[in-house]
Amino acid sequence: MADFKLSAQLVGHDADVRDICFPAEDLILSAARDFTVRAWKRTATSPPTFEPTLTSQGSEFYNSVAYIPPSSDYPDGLVISAGSDTIIDVRRATSIPTDNAERLLIGHAQNVCALAVVPGGRYIVSGSWDKTARVWSVEKWETEAVLAGHEGAVWDVLPLNETTIITACADKNIRVYDSRTITAAQAEPRSTIYTSDVVRALCQVPSGHPSGADFASASNDGVIRLWKLNGQQVGELHGHESFIYSLAALPSGELVSSGEDRTLRVWSGSECLQTITHPAISVWTVAVCPGTGDIVTGASDGVVRVFSRSPERLASPDTLAQFDEAVKSSSIPQQQVGGINKEKLPGPDFLKNKSGTKEGQVQMIKEENGSVTAHQWSMGQQQWINIGTVVDAVGSSGRKVEYDGQSYDYVFDVAIEEGQPSLKLPYNLSENPWDRARKFIEDNELSQNFLDQVAKFITDNTQGATIGQDSGPSGGPDPYGTESRYRPGEGVSASSKTKALPQREYLTITAAKYEPIFKKILSVNSALVAAGRKDHSLNPPAQEVLAEVKRKLEASQPVVDEQSVNLVVMMCANWDYSDRLAPLDLLRCIAPSPAAARFTSSDFGSLVQIAISAALDGVPTSSQPNENCAMMAARAIANLFQSKEGRKLLSQPSEATRVASFMERVLGIGGQPPIGPYNRNLLIAMTTTLVNLAVLASKQPGSVSTDIQIRLLSALARILQKQNDGEVVFRALVAAGTIVTVIGKFSPEARSLSSSIVASKDRVADPRVKEVADECLSLLK
């Protein structure tokens, strides 16, 4: 069979292309770290050319994209995309960024790194760094089920058929789920396949494959493994020299893969047929057009490349030559190829006299000018192909290293978390390690919790080479004073020498993306107007009030007027249950304002009553309350503690009782099924509210009755017994310990917490959890 050759190079993205979709020969979809999703429409066939259209443009990285084929409702199909903002965006394939999305699916708590459409197009599956996969109903546009049991990032999802879903996880396990076993909106794995390394990618193996495999997986160890659905491994494919990021299957029955070693590889049976090296650091993603069998890749250089076996679809000779020259001119960091003894390398004559022994074999050559070049053997062409020049390992030679247009003493590859790709960390010896660590974290949108870790990495790897600075102890204090700061959404960065209990500060969850909130509200309002429901729609003056609320929030100004609060309350109370999420999100954004805390209505009650009622009342028959509505209600209650008026409101016995009852309903205490038992965002909102109630009880004795404190301890015990997420358990322990300092260690309810605290300490590996658990236990001695 003929080799694949370059068909087209699609240039338009300004950063890494992280995911790609090739649903039809005239349409390619790409998602990138330049905050865009693009649709590439073919405009000519020989040579192929594609014109890009911006489909989505956000403020954070896009990392996944999928496509729902055309239907009677959506004749052009639907583009689904997601990324580090955690929101899954669903829009028509003909949309542009200024158009409203068809739906915004909210549920994940961290980066959404995988999307797939279930055969038949009735469901979408997503995978996230929040350690969950979710099944979404296309008909209802809501979570159908959370696929539970993961202990790391869910890197890929594979709907094998309408009922079988497979997930790839950073905890080194592959899990198989049966959608027919969904109970109370969650599913446990039908079976778990244990592997030896982080699993990064999955694909279905075509029927008739020589191995008889049902699916394939790819791992950080560079090995593709072939599996039967029962967990039996039936083959391994070796050839990649680093992480494998993506897999796909060709209509011919062959497999394709791409990875950190810059290559796209084509596999027939267990043999690597062809290796195509890219002029990039990583080839993040590969997809196949089911109609033509052409391949498309997305790489770290921001270029989308199409490869074809068809002579009619090859690129022009000039484009082919430019691609070959770009590969030849690539610089390969020495750390990618391991230790090299230049004196023992063969010279250029080796390439003329010796053939390779297998596809993709790499041979280093010492050129006459002393440089080292890398050459890869092509079985199809029966020749060595120059794939770049090896440059010194960064920081090892005393020479400056170029990165992003600047010179540095070091450019490190830093793996922040297991299962995540390495990030580039440039550093000059004249810099303060803390300054560089802080910039690295900001540039890569990482948690400030990594500040100590990154600064220590720099000092550890440059010791003995610092210029004009005393690096001091590598674990020294953070000069930015963040080591003891409690960060909503990020957790408590608690120094092991700093006591966490009792907690003395109230917490908020106020970070928000206002544009999607207000877009959704206006979209719902347009539907109400079109349906003739003028009693609940926003008239022009109300829309002006809404615009002023948006302006104030974006300017970080409090919403102080009663008219604005009335408007938000009206939407939460009167709109249909399915439309309340965005108004509830807006309610929690204005909740820190004293005006919100002072609000009361003979029809709707206080803001606490409004938030809880909007989340729990009006649920369609035979349905469960929406877990994201419950999350927003909990966030609104948590944010009320920011104002003196809010704390006064929550000190009222009736309001505290309502909050306790709401907590119990969400957690399933009292006989009803829990709401969103694995929704990390909801659980963090709940534990944040519990922390704030504990702080109120601690700082204002008598403000929270003993009866309520006992009910809160029962809720916390349930969380400590059931949950595994480090942040959720940490906040629960902080709340529990703070209440213990108020209710007293001899209280039976306090003492009964001991077993739950010990269990959570043993179950959760997070060092912060173990420290605060020990502190809680010491209070009970």
Short mmCIF file of C-alpha atoms in Angstrom, two decimals, residues 45-509:
data_model
loop_
_atom_site.label_atom_id
_atom_site.label_comp_id
_atom_site.label_asym_id
_atom_site.label_seq_id
_atom_site.Cartn_x
_atom_site.Cartn_y
_atom_site.Cartn_z
CA THR A 45 -9.43 19.44 -4.34
CA SER A 46 -6.15 19.14 -6.27
CA PRO A 47 -4.05 20.20 -4.55
CA PRO A 48 -6.41 20.47 -1.59
CA THR A 49 -6.86 23.89 0.00
CA PHE A 50 -8.91 24.76 3.06
CA GLU A 51 -10.26 28.10 4.27
CA PRO A 52 -10.62 28.64 8.05
CA THR A 53 -13.58 30.13 9.90
CA LEU A 54 -13.49 30.98 13.59
CA THR A 55 -16.20 28.95 15.29
CA SER A 56 -15.45 29.80 18.93
CA GLN A 57 -13.14 32.28 20.60
CA GLY A 58 -12.75 32.31 24.36
CA SER A 59 -10.36 33.50 27.04
CA GLU A 60 -8.83 30.13 27.94
CA PHE A 61 -7.25 27.15 26.19
CA TYR A 62 -9.41 24.85 24.07
CA ASN A 63 -8.24 21.25 24.45
CA SER A 64 -10.98 19.08 22.95
CA VAL A 65 -13.39 19.13 20.03
CA ALA A 66 -16.01 16.75 18.61
CA TYR A 67 -18.80 16.83 16.04
CA ILE A 68 -22.41 15.66 16.02
CA PRO A 69 -23.44 14.78 12.44
CA PRO A 70 -26.27 16.67 10.73
CA SER A 71 -29.85 15.96 11.78
CA SER A 72 -33.28 17.39 11.04
CA ASP A 73 -32.88 19.81 13.96
CA TYR A 74 -29.29 20.74 13.06
CA PRO A 75 -28.79 20.26 9.30
CA ASP A 76 -25.18 21.49 9.45
CA GLY A 77 -24.26 19.42 12.50
CA LEU A 78 -23.01 20.64 15.88
CA VAL A 79 -19.49 21.50 17.00
CA ILE A 80 -18.71 20.59 20.60
CA SER A 81 -15.63 22.08 22.23
CA ALA A 82 -14.20 22.48 25.71
CA GLY A 83 -11.01 23.24 27.58
CA SER A 84 -9.55 24.80 30.66
CA ASP A 85 -12.62 26.97 31.42
CA THR A 86 -14.46 23.68 32.23
CA ILE A 87 -17.53 24.60 30.11
CA ILE A 88 -18.59 22.44 27.17
CA ASP A 89 -19.70 24.70 24.32
CA VAL A 90 -22.24 23.32 21.82
CA ARG A 91 -22.91 25.36 18.69
CA ARG A 92 -23.93 25.03 15.07
CA ALA A 93 -21.12 24.25 12.64
CA THR A 94 -21.90 27.50 10.80
CA SER A 95 -21.59 29.63 13.96
CA ILE A 96 -19.12 32.42 14.51
CA PRO A 97 -17.81 33.55 17.93
CA THR A 98 -20.39 36.35 18.31
CA ASP A 99 -23.28 33.90 17.93
CA ASN A 100 -24.88 32.43 21.02
CA ALA A 101 -24.04 28.83 21.74
CA GLU A 102 -26.86 26.33 21.41
CA ARG A 103 -25.97 25.08 24.89
CA LEU A 104 -23.30 25.56 27.55
CA LEU A 105 -22.87 22.35 29.53
CA ILE A 106 -21.66 22.96 33.07
CA GLY A 107 -20.55 20.21 35.42
CA HIS A 108 -16.82 19.64 35.23
CA ALA A 109 -14.58 21.32 37.79
CA GLN A 110 -11.30 21.31 35.84
CA ASN A 111 -9.95 21.22 32.30
CA VAL A 112 -12.08 19.15 29.91
CA CYS A 113 -9.48 17.23 27.90
CA ALA A 114 -11.60 14.69 26.02
CA LEU A 115 -14.87 14.72 24.09
CA ALA A 116 -16.57 12.02 22.05
CA VAL A 117 -19.99 11.41 20.52
CA VAL A 118 -21.72 8.12 21.26
CA PRO A 119 -22.68 6.22 18.06
CA GLY A 120 -26.18 7.33 17.14
CA GLY A 121 -25.54 10.91 18.23
CA ARG A 122 -27.89 10.88 21.25
CA TYR A 123 -25.17 11.31 23.87
CA ILE A 124 -21.83 13.05 24.37
CA VAL A 125 -19.06 11.76 26.66
CA SER A 126 -16.48 14.05 28.27
CA GLY A 127 -13.33 13.45 30.31
CA SER A 128 -11.69 15.91 32.67
CA TRP A 129 -8.77 16.59 34.98
CA ASP A 130 -11.40 16.63 37.79
CA LYS A 131 -11.18 12.80 37.83
CA THR A 132 -14.58 12.24 36.26
CA ALA A 133 -16.11 11.37 32.94
CA ARG A 134 -19.65 12.49 32.17
CA VAL A 135 -22.35 11.31 29.81
CA TRP A 136 -24.52 14.16 28.49
CA SER A 137 -27.94 13.78 26.90
CA VAL A 138 -28.24 15.60 23.58
CA GLU A 139 -32.02 15.66 23.92
CA LYS A 140 -32.06 17.25 27.41
CA TRP A 141 -28.62 18.91 27.29
CA GLU A 142 -27.78 17.86 30.83
CA THR A 143 -25.67 15.27 32.62
CA GLU A 144 -27.11 11.81 32.15
CA ALA A 145 -24.51 10.15 34.35
CA VAL A 146 -21.18 10.66 36.08
CA LEU A 147 -18.79 7.78 35.42
CA ALA A 148 -17.27 7.31 38.86
CA GLY A 149 -14.21 5.57 40.24
CA HIS A 150 -11.31 7.47 38.67
CA GLU A 151 -8.35 8.51 40.83
CA GLY A 152 -6.65 10.76 38.30
CA ALA A 153 -7.31 12.86 35.22
CA VAL A 154 -9.51 11.16 32.63
CA TRP A 155 -7.37 11.66 29.54
CA ASP A 156 -9.58 10.01 26.93
CA VAL A 157 -13.07 8.57 26.48
CA LEU A 158 -14.15 5.99 23.92
CA PRO A 159 -17.83 5.18 23.33
CA LEU A 160 -17.39 1.74 21.78
CA ASN A 161 -21.08 1.45 20.99
CA GLU A 162 -24.38 2.84 22.30
CA THR A 163 -23.98 1.15 25.70
CA THR A 164 -20.25 0.59 26.28
CA ILE A 165 -17.94 3.46 27.26
CA ILE A 166 -14.21 3.07 27.96
CA THR A 167 -12.08 5.64 29.79
CA ALA A 168 -8.31 6.20 29.95
CA CYS A 169 -6.99 7.57 33.22
CA ALA A 170 -3.83 9.05 34.71
CA ASP A 171 -4.17 6.54 37.56
CA LYS A 172 -2.89 3.93 35.03
CA ASN A 173 -6.24 2.19 34.71
CA ILE A 174 -8.69 1.61 31.87
CA ARG A 175 -12.33 1.40 32.96
CA VAL A 176 -15.26 -0.11 31.07
CA TYR A 177 -18.78 1.18 31.78
CA ASP A 178 -22.20 -0.07 30.74
CA SER A 179 -24.64 2.83 30.34
CA ARG A 180 -27.53 0.46 31.08
CA THR A 181 -26.38 0.25 34.72
CA ILE A 182 -26.76 3.98 35.43
CA THR A 183 -28.39 4.48 38.83
CA ALA A 184 -29.19 7.87 40.39
CA ALA A 185 -27.23 9.60 37.62
CA GLN A 186 -24.01 7.71 38.20
CA ALA A 187 -22.35 4.53 37.00
CA GLU A 188 -19.63 2.39 38.48
CA PRO A 189 -17.17 0.62 36.17
CA ARG A 190 -18.25 -2.78 34.93
CA SER A 191 -14.59 -3.77 34.87
CA THR A 192 -11.17 -2.20 35.39
CA ILE A 193 -8.03 -3.03 33.39
CA TYR A 194 -4.83 -2.31 35.29
CA THR A 195 -1.83 -1.11 33.27
CA SER A 196 1.77 -0.17 34.03
CA ASP A 197 1.70 3.50 33.07
CA VAL A 198 -0.53 6.54 32.60
CA VAL A 199 -3.08 5.84 29.84
CA ARG A 200 -3.33 8.78 27.45
CA ALA A 201 -5.37 7.65 24.44
CA LEU A 202 -7.89 5.08 23.22
CA CYS A 203 -9.34 4.00 19.90
CA GLN A 204 -11.57 1.26 18.60
CA VAL A 205 -9.72 -1.46 16.70
CA PRO A 206 -11.48 -2.32 13.42
CA SER A 207 -13.03 -5.75 13.12
CA GLY A 208 -10.78 -8.17 11.28
CA HIS A 209 -7.59 -6.86 12.88
CA PRO A 210 -5.04 -9.71 13.10
CA SER A 211 -4.90 -9.41 16.89
CA GLY A 212 -8.64 -9.81 17.35
CA ALA A 213 -8.53 -6.81 19.68
CA ASP A 214 -11.60 -4.70 20.47
CA PHE A 215 -9.74 -1.51 21.34
CA ALA A 216 -6.24 -0.04 21.72
CA SER A 217 -4.69 2.13 24.40
CA ALA A 218 -1.56 4.29 24.39
CA SER A 219 0.57 5.24 27.36
CA ASN A 220 3.33 7.48 28.60
CA ASP A 221 5.78 4.58 28.16
CA GLY A 222 5.43 4.88 24.38
CA VAL A 223 3.66 1.53 23.97
CA ILE A 224 0.35 0.88 22.22
CA ARG A 225 -1.50 -2.03 23.80
CA LEU A 226 -4.25 -4.04 22.16
CA TRP A 227 -7.11 -5.32 24.34
CA LYS A 228 -10.16 -7.51 24.28
CA LEU A 229 -13.14 -6.03 26.05
CA ASN A 230 -12.78 -8.62 28.82
CA GLY A 231 -9.38 -7.14 29.76
CA GLN A 232 -7.18 -9.66 27.95
CA GLN A 233 -4.14 -8.03 26.34
CA VAL A 234 -3.57 -9.47 22.88
CA GLY A 235 -0.73 -7.37 21.53
CA GLU A 236 1.77 -4.52 21.89
CA LEU A 237 3.03 -2.05 19.30
CA HIS A 238 6.52 -0.66 19.91
CA GLY A 239 8.12 2.22 18.05
CA HIS A 240 7.34 5.54 19.73
CA GLU A 241 10.14 6.95 21.84
CA SER A 242 8.09 9.08 24.24
CA PHE A 243 4.52 9.82 25.35
CA ILE A 244 1.79 8.81 22.91
CA TYR A 245 -0.97 11.42 22.91
CA SER A 246 -3.50 10.23 20.34
CA LEU A 247 -4.79 7.15 18.49
CA ALA A 248 -7.17 6.63 15.58
CA ALA A 249 -8.21 3.85 13.20
CA LEU A 250 -8.15 3.89 9.40
CA PRO A 251 -10.98 2.47 7.27
CA SER A 252 -8.37 0.02 5.95
CA GLY A 253 -8.08 -1.56 9.41
CA GLU A 254 -4.72 0.06 10.21
CA LEU A 255 -4.06 2.20 13.28
CA VAL A 256 -2.40 5.62 13.50
CA SER A 257 -0.74 7.26 16.49
CA SER A 258 1.02 10.51 17.39
CA GLY A 259 3.11 11.68 20.29
CA GLU A 260 5.84 13.60 22.03
CA ASP A 261 8.55 12.14 19.76
CA ARG A 262 7.30 14.45 16.95
CA THR A 263 5.96 11.59 14.89
CA LEU A 264 2.81 10.28 13.26
CA ARG A 265 3.00 6.50 12.86
CA VAL A 266 0.94 4.11 10.75
CA TRP A 267 0.54 0.53 11.99
CA SER A 268 -0.56 -2.60 10.14
CA GLY A 269 -1.08 -5.51 12.51
CA SER A 270 1.91 -5.25 14.88
CA GLU A 271 4.23 -3.63 12.32
CA CYS A 272 4.98 0.08 11.95
CA LEU A 273 4.46 0.76 8.24
CA GLN A 274 5.39 4.44 8.15
CA THR A 275 6.78 7.18 10.38
CA ILE A 276 6.19 10.84 9.52
CA THR A 277 8.25 13.25 11.59
CA HIS A 278 6.85 16.75 12.09
CA PRO A 279 8.78 20.03 12.46
CA ALA A 280 7.35 20.50 15.95
CA ILE A 281 8.01 19.49 19.55
CA SER A 282 4.85 17.36 19.90
CA VAL A 283 2.17 15.96 17.64
CA TRP A 284 -0.73 16.30 20.05
CA THR A 285 -3.57 14.81 18.08
CA VAL A 286 -4.46 12.68 15.09
CA ALA A 287 -7.81 11.98 13.41
CA VAL A 288 -8.99 10.13 10.32
CA CYS A 289 -11.58 11.02 7.69
CA PRO A 290 -13.90 7.99 7.55
CA GLY A 291 -14.80 8.68 3.92
CA THR A 292 -11.34 9.06 2.35
CA GLY A 293 -8.98 7.49 4.88
CA ASP A 294 -6.91 10.69 4.91
CA ILE A 295 -5.18 11.60 8.17
CA VAL A 296 -5.04 14.98 9.91
CA THR A 297 -2.68 15.99 12.73
CA GLY A 298 -2.42 18.93 15.12
CA ALA A 299 0.96 19.88 16.55
CA SER A 300 2.76 22.19 18.95
CA ASP A 301 3.73 24.55 16.11
CA GLY A 302 0.06 25.46 15.63
CA VAL A 303 -0.18 23.88 12.17
CA VAL A 304 -2.89 21.44 11.06
CA ARG A 305 -1.53 18.95 8.50
CA VAL A 306 -3.43 16.58 6.22
CA PHE A 307 -1.80 13.43 4.80
CA SER A 308 -3.14 11.25 2.01
CA ARG A 309 -2.28 8.11 0.04
CA SER A 310 -4.20 9.38 -2.97
CA PRO A 311 -2.00 10.96 -5.70
CA GLU A 312 -4.91 13.27 -6.57
CA ARG A 313 -4.91 14.75 -3.07
CA LEU A 314 -1.18 15.41 -2.60
CA ALA A 315 0.19 18.88 -1.89
CA SER A 316 2.00 20.84 -4.55
CA PRO A 317 5.70 20.00 -5.12
CA ASP A 318 6.72 23.30 -3.49
CA THR A 319 4.66 22.55 -0.36
CA LEU A 320 6.10 19.03 -0.15
CA ALA A 321 9.64 20.40 -0.44
CA GLN A 322 8.97 23.06 2.19
CA PHE A 323 7.70 20.42 4.60
CA ASP A 324 10.75 18.22 4.09
CA GLU A 325 13.06 21.20 4.60
CA ALA A 326 11.21 22.26 7.76
CA VAL A 327 11.68 18.77 9.23
CA LYS A 328 15.34 18.74 8.23
CA SER A 329 15.90 22.15 9.82
CA SER A 330 14.32 21.17 13.15
CA SER A 331 16.35 21.39 16.34
CA ILE A 332 16.13 18.31 18.56
CA PRO A 333 16.99 18.83 22.27
CA GLN A 334 19.65 16.34 23.31
CA GLN A 335 17.50 15.34 26.30
CA GLN A 336 15.00 13.83 23.84
CA VAL A 337 17.56 11.41 22.43
CA GLY A 338 19.55 10.59 25.57
CA GLY A 339 23.30 10.62 26.10
CA ILE A 340 25.39 10.97 22.93
CA ASN A 341 29.11 10.31 22.63
CA LYS A 342 29.99 12.37 19.56
CA GLU A 343 33.35 10.69 19.16
CA LYS A 344 31.75 7.29 18.59
CA LEU A 345 29.12 8.42 16.09
CA PRO A 346 29.52 7.46 12.41
CA GLY A 347 30.01 10.08 9.72
CA PRO A 348 27.79 10.91 6.70
CA ASP A 349 29.11 7.92 4.72
CA PHE A 350 27.10 5.64 7.03
CA LEU A 351 23.89 6.88 5.41
CA LYS A 352 25.10 5.80 1.96
CA ASN A 353 26.43 2.39 2.94
CA LYS A 354 24.02 1.12 5.62
CA SER A 355 20.30 0.52 5.49
CA GLY A 356 17.94 0.69 8.43
CA THR A 357 16.48 -2.44 9.95
CA LYS A 358 12.97 -1.18 10.74
CA GLU A 359 10.57 1.65 10.00
CA GLY A 360 11.26 4.72 12.11
CA GLN A 361 14.76 3.67 13.24
CA VAL A 362 16.78 6.77 14.20
CA GLN A 363 20.52 7.08 13.56
CA MET A 364 22.72 9.92 14.85
CA ILE A 365 25.40 11.18 12.48
CA LYS A 366 28.42 13.34 13.27
CA GLU A 367 28.64 15.86 10.46
CA GLU A 368 31.92 17.26 9.13
CA ASN A 369 31.33 20.57 10.94
CA GLY A 370 31.04 18.74 14.29
CA SER A 371 27.25 19.02 14.62
CA VAL A 372 25.05 15.99 15.23
CA THR A 373 22.10 15.30 12.94
CA ALA A 374 19.31 12.76 13.36
CA HIS A 375 18.14 10.57 10.47
CA GLN A 376 15.11 8.29 10.36
CA TRP A 377 14.78 5.17 8.20
CA SER A 378 11.80 4.98 5.86
CA MET A 379 10.96 1.43 4.81
CA GLY A 380 8.66 2.72 2.07
CA GLN A 381 11.30 4.98 0.51
CA GLN A 382 14.22 2.72 1.49
CA GLN A 383 16.30 5.70 2.57
CA TRP A 384 17.39 7.77 5.57
CA ILE A 385 15.45 11.01 6.07
CA ASN A 386 17.08 13.95 7.87
CA ILE A 387 14.76 14.91 10.73
CA GLY A 388 16.83 17.62 12.41
CA THR A 389 19.93 18.72 14.25
CA VAL A 390 20.58 17.68 17.84
CA VAL A 391 21.33 20.65 20.09
CA ASP A 392 23.05 20.54 23.46
CA ALA A 393 20.94 19.72 26.47
CA VAL A 394 19.82 23.03 27.87
CA GLY A 395 21.96 24.44 30.63
CA SER A 396 24.63 21.80 30.20
CA SER A 397 27.18 23.62 28.09
CA GLY A 398 27.38 27.07 29.63
CA ARG A 399 25.98 28.58 26.43
CA LYS A 400 22.74 30.49 26.16
CA VAL A 401 19.69 28.63 24.87
CA GLU A 402 17.11 30.26 22.61
CA TYR A 403 13.48 29.94 23.67
CA ASP A 404 10.52 31.97 22.43
CA GLY A 405 12.84 34.54 20.87
CA GLN A 406 14.99 35.12 23.98
CA SER A 407 18.22 33.69 25.38
CA TYR A 408 18.30 31.76 28.66
CA ASP A 409 20.85 29.83 30.71
CA TYR A 410 18.34 27.00 31.18
CA VAL A 411 15.13 25.82 29.57
CA PHE A 412 13.72 23.02 31.70
CA ASP A 413 11.00 20.52 30.85
CA VAL A 414 8.79 20.54 33.94
CA ALA A 415 6.13 17.89 34.61
CA ILE A 416 3.83 19.55 37.15
CA GLU A 417 1.51 16.58 37.66
CA GLU A 418 1.68 12.95 36.67
CA GLY A 419 -0.09 12.34 33.42
CA GLN A 420 0.20 15.92 32.18
CA PRO A 421 2.62 16.94 29.42
CA SER A 422 5.81 18.76 30.30
CA LEU A 423 5.89 22.54 30.21
CA LYS A 424 8.86 24.72 29.22
CA LEU A 425 10.43 26.67 32.09
CA PRO A 426 13.06 29.18 30.91
CA TYR A 427 15.44 30.59 33.54
CA ASN A 428 18.46 32.91 33.71
CA LEU A 429 20.91 32.62 36.59
CA SER A 430 20.58 36.34 37.26
CA GLU A 431 16.86 35.94 38.08
CA ASN A 432 15.22 35.44 41.44
CA PRO A 433 13.86 31.86 41.36
CA TRP A 434 10.61 33.03 43.00
CA ASP A 435 10.08 35.69 40.30
CA ARG A 436 10.57 33.15 37.54
CA ALA A 437 8.40 30.53 39.28
CA ARG A 438 5.58 33.06 39.68
CA LYS A 439 5.77 34.06 35.98
CA PHE A 440 5.84 30.40 34.92
CA ILE A 441 2.69 29.73 36.94
CA GLU A 442 0.89 32.77 35.53
CA ASP A 443 1.93 32.01 31.93
CA ASN A 444 0.66 28.44 32.17
CA GLU A 445 -2.46 29.25 34.24
CA LEU A 446 -1.42 26.96 37.08
CA SER A 447 -2.46 27.02 40.71
CA GLN A 448 -0.36 29.21 43.02
CA ASN A 449 -0.09 26.10 45.16
CA PHE A 450 2.75 25.06 42.83
CA LEU A 451 4.85 28.14 43.65
CA ASP A 452 6.98 26.45 46.31
CA GLN A 453 7.41 23.35 44.17
CA VAL A 454 8.52 25.23 41.05
CA ALA A 455 10.88 27.56 42.93
CA LYS A 456 12.44 24.57 44.67
CA PHE A 457 12.83 22.81 41.31
CA ILE A 458 14.75 25.81 39.96
CA THR A 459 17.07 26.11 42.95
CA ASP A 460 17.67 22.34 43.11
CA ASN A 461 18.60 22.19 39.43
CA THR A 462 20.83 25.27 39.37
CA GLN A 463 22.69 24.86 42.66
CA GLY A 464 26.33 25.83 42.34
CA ALA A 465 25.59 27.96 39.29
CA THR A 466 23.74 30.95 40.76
CA ILE A 467 25.01 34.43 39.98
CA GLY A 468 25.03 37.12 42.64
CA GLN A 469 22.35 35.46 44.77
CA ASP A 470 22.20 33.28 47.81
CA SER A 471 19.60 30.74 47.00
CA GLY A 472 19.31 29.82 50.64
CA PRO A 473 17.44 26.75 51.73
CA SER A 474 15.48 25.39 48.82
CA GLY A 475 12.41 25.17 50.95
CA GLY A 476 12.64 28.75 52.24
CA PRO A 477 9.70 31.09 52.72
CA ASP A 478 7.74 32.39 49.80
CA PRO A 479 8.55 36.12 49.49
CA TYR A 480 5.04 36.76 48.13
CA GLY A 481 3.46 35.61 51.38
CA THR A 482 1.22 32.98 49.85
CA GLU A 483 2.25 29.99 51.91
CA SER A 484 -0.60 30.43 54.41
CA ARG A 485 -3.26 31.91 52.13
CA TYR A 486 -6.57 30.08 51.73
CA ARG A 487 -7.50 30.12 48.06
CA PRO A 488 -11.10 29.39 47.07
CA GLY A 489 -11.11 26.76 44.37
CA GLU A 490 -7.45 26.00 44.91
CA GLY A 491 -7.38 24.85 48.50
CA VAL A 492 -5.45 25.89 51.54
CA SER A 493 -1.73 26.20 51.01
CA ALA A 494 -0.97 25.44 54.60
CA SER A 495 2.57 25.43 55.88
CA SER A 496 3.13 22.34 57.94
CA LYS A 497 4.12 24.61 60.80
CA THR A 498 1.01 26.79 60.60
CA LYS A 499 -2.13 25.73 62.43
CA ALA A 500 -5.25 25.68 60.34
CA LEU A 501 -7.69 25.53 63.25
CA PRO A 502 -9.77 27.32 64.11
CA GLN A 503 -10.36 28.90 60.72
CA ARG A 504 -10.83 32.66 61.22
CA GLU A 505 -11.61 34.00 57.74
CA TYR A 506 -14.77 33.69 55.68
CA LEU A 507 -14.41 32.27 52.18
CA THR A 508 -16.07 33.21 48.90
CA ILE A 509 -16.47 31.66 45.48
#
